[in-house]
XYZ file of C-alpha atoms in Angstrom:
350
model
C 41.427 -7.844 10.484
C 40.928 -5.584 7.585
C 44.070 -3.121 7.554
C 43.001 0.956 6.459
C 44.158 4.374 5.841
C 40.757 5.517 7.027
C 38.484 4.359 9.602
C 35.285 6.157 11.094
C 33.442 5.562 14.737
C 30.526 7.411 15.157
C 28.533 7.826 18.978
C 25.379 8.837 17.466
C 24.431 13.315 21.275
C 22.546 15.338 18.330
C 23.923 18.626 17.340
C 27.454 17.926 19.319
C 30.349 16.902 17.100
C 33.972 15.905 18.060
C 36.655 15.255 15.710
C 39.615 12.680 16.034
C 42.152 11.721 13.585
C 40.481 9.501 11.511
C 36.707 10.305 11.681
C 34.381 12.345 13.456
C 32.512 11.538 16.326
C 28.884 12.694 17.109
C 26.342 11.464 20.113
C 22.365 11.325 19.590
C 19.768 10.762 21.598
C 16.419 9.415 20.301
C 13.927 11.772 20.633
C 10.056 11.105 20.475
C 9.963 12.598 16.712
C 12.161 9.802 15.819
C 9.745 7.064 17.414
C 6.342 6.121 16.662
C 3.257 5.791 18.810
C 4.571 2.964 20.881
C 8.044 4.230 21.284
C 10.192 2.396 18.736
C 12.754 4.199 16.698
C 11.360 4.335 13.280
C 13.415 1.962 11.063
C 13.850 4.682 8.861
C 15.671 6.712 11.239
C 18.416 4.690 11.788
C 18.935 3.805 8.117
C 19.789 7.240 7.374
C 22.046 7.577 10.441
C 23.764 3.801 8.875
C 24.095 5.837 5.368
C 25.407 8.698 6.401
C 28.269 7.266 8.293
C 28.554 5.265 5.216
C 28.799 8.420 3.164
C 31.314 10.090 5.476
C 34.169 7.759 5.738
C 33.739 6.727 2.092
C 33.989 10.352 0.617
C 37.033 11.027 2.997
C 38.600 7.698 2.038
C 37.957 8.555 -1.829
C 39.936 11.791 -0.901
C 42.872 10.496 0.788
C 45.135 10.858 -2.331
C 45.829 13.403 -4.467
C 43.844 14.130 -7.404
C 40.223 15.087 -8.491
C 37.970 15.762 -5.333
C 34.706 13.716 -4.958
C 31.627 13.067 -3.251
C 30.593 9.256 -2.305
C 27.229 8.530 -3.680
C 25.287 5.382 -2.276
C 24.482 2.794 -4.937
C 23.261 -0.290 -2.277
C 22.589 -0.814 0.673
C 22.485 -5.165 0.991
C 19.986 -6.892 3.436
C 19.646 -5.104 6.844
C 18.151 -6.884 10.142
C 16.607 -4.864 12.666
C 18.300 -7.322 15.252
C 16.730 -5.276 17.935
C 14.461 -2.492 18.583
C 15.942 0.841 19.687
C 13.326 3.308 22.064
C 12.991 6.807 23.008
C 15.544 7.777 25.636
C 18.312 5.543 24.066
C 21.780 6.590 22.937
C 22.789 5.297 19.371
C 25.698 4.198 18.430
C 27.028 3.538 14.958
C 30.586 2.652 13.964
C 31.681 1.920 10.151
C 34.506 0.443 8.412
C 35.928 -0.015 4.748
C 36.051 -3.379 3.994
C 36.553 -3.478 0.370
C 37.237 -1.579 -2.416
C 36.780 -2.255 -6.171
C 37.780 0.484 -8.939
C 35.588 2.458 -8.758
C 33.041 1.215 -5.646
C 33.471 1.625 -2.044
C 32.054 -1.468 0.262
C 31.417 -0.016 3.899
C 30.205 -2.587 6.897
C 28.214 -0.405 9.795
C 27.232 -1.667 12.835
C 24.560 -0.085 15.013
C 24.310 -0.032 19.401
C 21.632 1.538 20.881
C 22.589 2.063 25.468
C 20.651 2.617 27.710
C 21.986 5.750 29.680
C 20.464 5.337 32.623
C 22.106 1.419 33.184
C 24.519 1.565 30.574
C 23.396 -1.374 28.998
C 24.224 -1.676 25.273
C 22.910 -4.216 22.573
C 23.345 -4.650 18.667
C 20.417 -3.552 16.627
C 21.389 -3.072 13.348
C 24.437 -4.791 10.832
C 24.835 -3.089 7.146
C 26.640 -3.081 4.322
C 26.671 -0.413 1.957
C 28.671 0.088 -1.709
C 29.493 3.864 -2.451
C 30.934 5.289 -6.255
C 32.683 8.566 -6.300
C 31.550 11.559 -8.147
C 33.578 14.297 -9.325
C 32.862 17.503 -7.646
C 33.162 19.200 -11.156
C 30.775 17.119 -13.197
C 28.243 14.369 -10.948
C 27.460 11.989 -14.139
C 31.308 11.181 -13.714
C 32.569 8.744 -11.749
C 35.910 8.304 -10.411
C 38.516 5.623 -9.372
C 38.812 4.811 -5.569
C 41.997 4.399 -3.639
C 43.051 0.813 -2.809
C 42.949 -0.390 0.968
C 45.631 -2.693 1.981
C 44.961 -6.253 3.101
C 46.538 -8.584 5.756
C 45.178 -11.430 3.844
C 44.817 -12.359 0.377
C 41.572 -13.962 1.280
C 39.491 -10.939 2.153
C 39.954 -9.258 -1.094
C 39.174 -12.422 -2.851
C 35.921 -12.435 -0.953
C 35.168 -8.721 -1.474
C 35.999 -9.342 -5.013
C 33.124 -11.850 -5.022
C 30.622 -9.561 -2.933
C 31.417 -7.190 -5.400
C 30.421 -9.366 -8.691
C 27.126 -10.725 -6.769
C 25.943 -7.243 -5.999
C 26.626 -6.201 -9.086
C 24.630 -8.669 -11.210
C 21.948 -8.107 -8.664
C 21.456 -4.284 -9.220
C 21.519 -5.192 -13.019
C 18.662 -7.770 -12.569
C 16.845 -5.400 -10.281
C 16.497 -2.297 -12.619
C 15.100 -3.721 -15.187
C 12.188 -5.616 -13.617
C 11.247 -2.823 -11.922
C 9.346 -1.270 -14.719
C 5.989 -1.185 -13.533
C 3.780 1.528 -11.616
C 1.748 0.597 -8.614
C -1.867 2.121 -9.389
C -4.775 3.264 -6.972
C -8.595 1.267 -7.427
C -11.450 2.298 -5.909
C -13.311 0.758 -3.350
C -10.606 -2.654 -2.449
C -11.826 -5.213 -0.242
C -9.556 -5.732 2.942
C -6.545 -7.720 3.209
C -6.212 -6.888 -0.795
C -3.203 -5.480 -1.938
C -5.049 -2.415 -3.192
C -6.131 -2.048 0.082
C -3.370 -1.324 1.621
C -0.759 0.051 -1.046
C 0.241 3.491 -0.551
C 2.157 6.596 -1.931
C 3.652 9.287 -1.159
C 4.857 12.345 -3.164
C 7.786 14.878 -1.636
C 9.251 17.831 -3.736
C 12.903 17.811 -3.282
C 14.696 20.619 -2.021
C 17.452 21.740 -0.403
C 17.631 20.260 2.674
C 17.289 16.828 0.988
C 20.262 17.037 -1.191
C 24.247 17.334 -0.505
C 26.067 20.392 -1.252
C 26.624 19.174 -5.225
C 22.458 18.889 -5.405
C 21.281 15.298 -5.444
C 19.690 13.529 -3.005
C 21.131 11.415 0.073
C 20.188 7.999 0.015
C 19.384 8.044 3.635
C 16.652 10.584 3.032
C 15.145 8.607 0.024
C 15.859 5.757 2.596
C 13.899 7.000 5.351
C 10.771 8.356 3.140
C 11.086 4.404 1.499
C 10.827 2.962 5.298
C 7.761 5.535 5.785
C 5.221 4.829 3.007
C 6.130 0.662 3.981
C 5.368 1.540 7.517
C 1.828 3.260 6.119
C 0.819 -0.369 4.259
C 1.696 -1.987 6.790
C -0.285 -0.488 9.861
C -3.221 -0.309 6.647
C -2.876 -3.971 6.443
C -2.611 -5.169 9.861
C -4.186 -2.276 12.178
C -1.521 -2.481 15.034
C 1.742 -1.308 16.012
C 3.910 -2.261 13.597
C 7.697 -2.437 13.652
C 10.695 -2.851 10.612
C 12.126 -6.225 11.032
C 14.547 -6.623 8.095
C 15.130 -4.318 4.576
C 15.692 -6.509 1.498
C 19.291 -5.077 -0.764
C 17.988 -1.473 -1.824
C 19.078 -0.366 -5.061
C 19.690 2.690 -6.098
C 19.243 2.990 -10.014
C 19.837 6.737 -10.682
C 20.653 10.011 -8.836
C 17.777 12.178 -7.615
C 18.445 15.453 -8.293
C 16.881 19.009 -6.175
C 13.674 20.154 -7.492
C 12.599 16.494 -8.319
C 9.277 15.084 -7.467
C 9.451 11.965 -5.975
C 6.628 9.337 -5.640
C 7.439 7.083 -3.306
C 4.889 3.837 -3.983
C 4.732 0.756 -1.440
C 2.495 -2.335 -2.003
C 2.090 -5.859 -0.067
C 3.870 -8.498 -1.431
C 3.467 -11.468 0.682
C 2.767 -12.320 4.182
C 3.545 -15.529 6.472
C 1.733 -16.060 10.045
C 3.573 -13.231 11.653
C 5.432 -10.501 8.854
C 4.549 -8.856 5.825
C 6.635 -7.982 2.470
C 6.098 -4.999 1.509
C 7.792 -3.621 -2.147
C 8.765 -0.162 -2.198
C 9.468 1.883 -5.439
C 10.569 5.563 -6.066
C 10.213 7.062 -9.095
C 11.964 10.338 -10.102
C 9.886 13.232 -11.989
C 12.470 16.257 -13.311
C 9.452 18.666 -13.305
C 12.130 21.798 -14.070
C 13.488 19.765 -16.708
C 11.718 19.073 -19.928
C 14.212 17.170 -21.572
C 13.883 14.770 -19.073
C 11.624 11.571 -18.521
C 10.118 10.447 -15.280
C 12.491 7.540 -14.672
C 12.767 4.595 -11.825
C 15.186 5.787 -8.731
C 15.201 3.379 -6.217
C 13.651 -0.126 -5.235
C 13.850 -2.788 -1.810
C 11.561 -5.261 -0.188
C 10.525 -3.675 3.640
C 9.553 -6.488 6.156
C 7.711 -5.759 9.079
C 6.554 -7.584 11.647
C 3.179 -6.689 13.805
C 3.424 -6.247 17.761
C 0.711 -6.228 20.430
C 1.094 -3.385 23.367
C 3.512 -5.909 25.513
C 5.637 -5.621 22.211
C 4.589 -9.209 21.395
C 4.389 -10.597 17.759
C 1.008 -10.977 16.839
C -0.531 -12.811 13.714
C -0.744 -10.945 10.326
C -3.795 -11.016 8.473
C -3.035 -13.129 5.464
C -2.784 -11.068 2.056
C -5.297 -11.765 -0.476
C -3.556 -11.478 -4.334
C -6.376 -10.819 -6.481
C -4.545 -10.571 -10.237
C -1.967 -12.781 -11.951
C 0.514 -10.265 -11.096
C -0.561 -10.391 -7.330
C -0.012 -13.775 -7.369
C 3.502 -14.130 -9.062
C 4.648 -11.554 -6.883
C 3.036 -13.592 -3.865
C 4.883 -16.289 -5.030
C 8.249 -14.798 -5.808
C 8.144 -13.198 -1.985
C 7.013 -16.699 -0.569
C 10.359 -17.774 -2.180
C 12.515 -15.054 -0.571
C 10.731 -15.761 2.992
C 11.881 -19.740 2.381
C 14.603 -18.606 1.317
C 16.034 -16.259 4.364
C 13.932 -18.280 6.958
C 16.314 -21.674 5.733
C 19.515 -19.554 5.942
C 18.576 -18.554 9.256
C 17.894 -22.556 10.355
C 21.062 -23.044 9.106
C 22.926 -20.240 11.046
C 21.326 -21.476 14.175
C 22.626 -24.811 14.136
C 25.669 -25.862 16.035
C 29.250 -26.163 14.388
C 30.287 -29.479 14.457
């Protein structure tokens, strides 16, 4: 067990805080503006409640020495499973921990619980694991160097170490294949990818942003789980629900009075989900000097659900250009890919 100066457990009533020690504690119910037609939490909805119990133990760990006073900004956010749905009425639960820390990177593991207050049932919907940098209070383009944790093992900061490295490497990959720009055509056929790509385009203010005036990641987040959600239902016509959210990189800050678009397209589909690409883009309207530039990127996949909550077949995507199709491809391999490590998770230990 990971040994720390600072540990967080959150019981996500809304509007009702109580603070301990170590963290604070908060309790919310899920109301129907967090669900959608059919009474499912969006997925977007607990990702930002995952982030920002993320943010909050990482900025207080990041301040638990003396010395230059910081904000935690979220960088990733690795591959998320939406083990279980979570429905209106429900209690969630989210509890996070500090599991390793590099120079200058925070890596935070949060679990999710959603209960059932009327039995008291309780079940795990959601594991995550976010990486955090600190950013000086005084100037945000300057990042600053994180307090060590202490281990009981050697081991586990060897294997942070090598999280660390992988997700690294991947962010670099990530940015800079994500130069394109997903663009409207008139009059798509269905099941096309133009059919069913959307966008959406949100003027930052205020209540997006932290106190230093950049964006949370759990609002960019949420607005990233909302235009996937859109191609989906386009695409399939039913109730749709998030089933897992591919790492999500975050390439730059977002800063208040920003435009964001917000783009999502189909990827790939098997016989019962759908890949969906999301990319925001950043547009510093108030600032000249300043290019439109590529903020954030992740794979959504969603599965589609009859009225029993049953999985129901997905139409099968139809790529129409050579990019369609390498993309088709490239998300066939990532469905292999996870669907093989999940075989292989399932099997029994010897």
């Amino acid at each position: 067990m990971l040994l720390l100066r600072r540990s967080l457990s959150l019981n996500v009533l809304r509007k009702e805080v109580d603070r301990a020690c170590f963290g604070e504690k908060a309790k919310q119910i899920m109301r129907p503006d967090d669900a959608n037609v059919a009474g499912n939490v969006h997925g977007g909805t607990i990702l930002k409640m995952i982030e920002e119990a993320g943010a909050i133990i990482s900025t207080r760990h990041c301040n638990s020495q003396n010395g230059e006073r910081c904000v935690a900004a979220l960088a990733r956010v690795e591959r998320t499973d939406f083990l279980s749905p979570m429905c209106i009425g429900e209690v969630a639960h989210v509890s996070a921990e500090i599991t390793y820390t590099s120079k200058h990177s925070v890596e935070v593991q949060v679990n999710v619980m959603s209960e059932n207050i009327l039995t008291g049932a309780k079940k795990l919907t959601n594991k995550a694991t976010l990486w955090y940098v600190p950013l000086s209070l005084k100037n945000v383009d300057k990042v600053l160097e994180v307090p060590p944790v202490v281990y009981s093992r050697q081991e586990q900061e060897e294997e942070g170490r090598k999280r660390y490295e992988a997700q690294k490497l991947e962010r670099m990959e990530t940015k800079w294949r994500n130069g394109d720009i997903v663009q409207p055509v008139l009059n798509p056929e269905p099941n096309t990818v133009s059919y069913s790509q959307s966008s959406l385009i949100h003027l930052v203010g205020p209540s997006d942003c932290t106190l230093h005036g950049f964006v949370h990641g759990g609002v960019t987040m949420k607005l990233m789980d909302e235009v996937a959600g859109i191609v989906a239902a386009r695409h399939c016509k039913t109730n749709i629900v998030t089933a897992s959210v591919d790492a999500i990189n975050f390439h730059d800050k977002i800063r208040k009075g920003c435009v964001i678009t917000i783009s999502g397209r189909m990827t790939f589909t098997s016989n019962k989900s759908m890949e969906i690409e999301v990319l925001v883009d950043a547009d510093p309207v108030v600032d000249s000097s300043q290019k439109r530039y590529r903020a954030a990127s992740a794979f959504f996949t969603y599965v589609s659900l009859s009225q029993e909550g049953r999985s129901l077949p997905v139409p099968q995507l139809v790529p129409e250009t050579e990019d369609e199709k390498k993309r088709f491809e490239e998300g066939k391999g990532r469905y292999l890919q996870m669907k093989a490590k999940r075989q292989g998770h399932a099997e029994p230990q010897p």
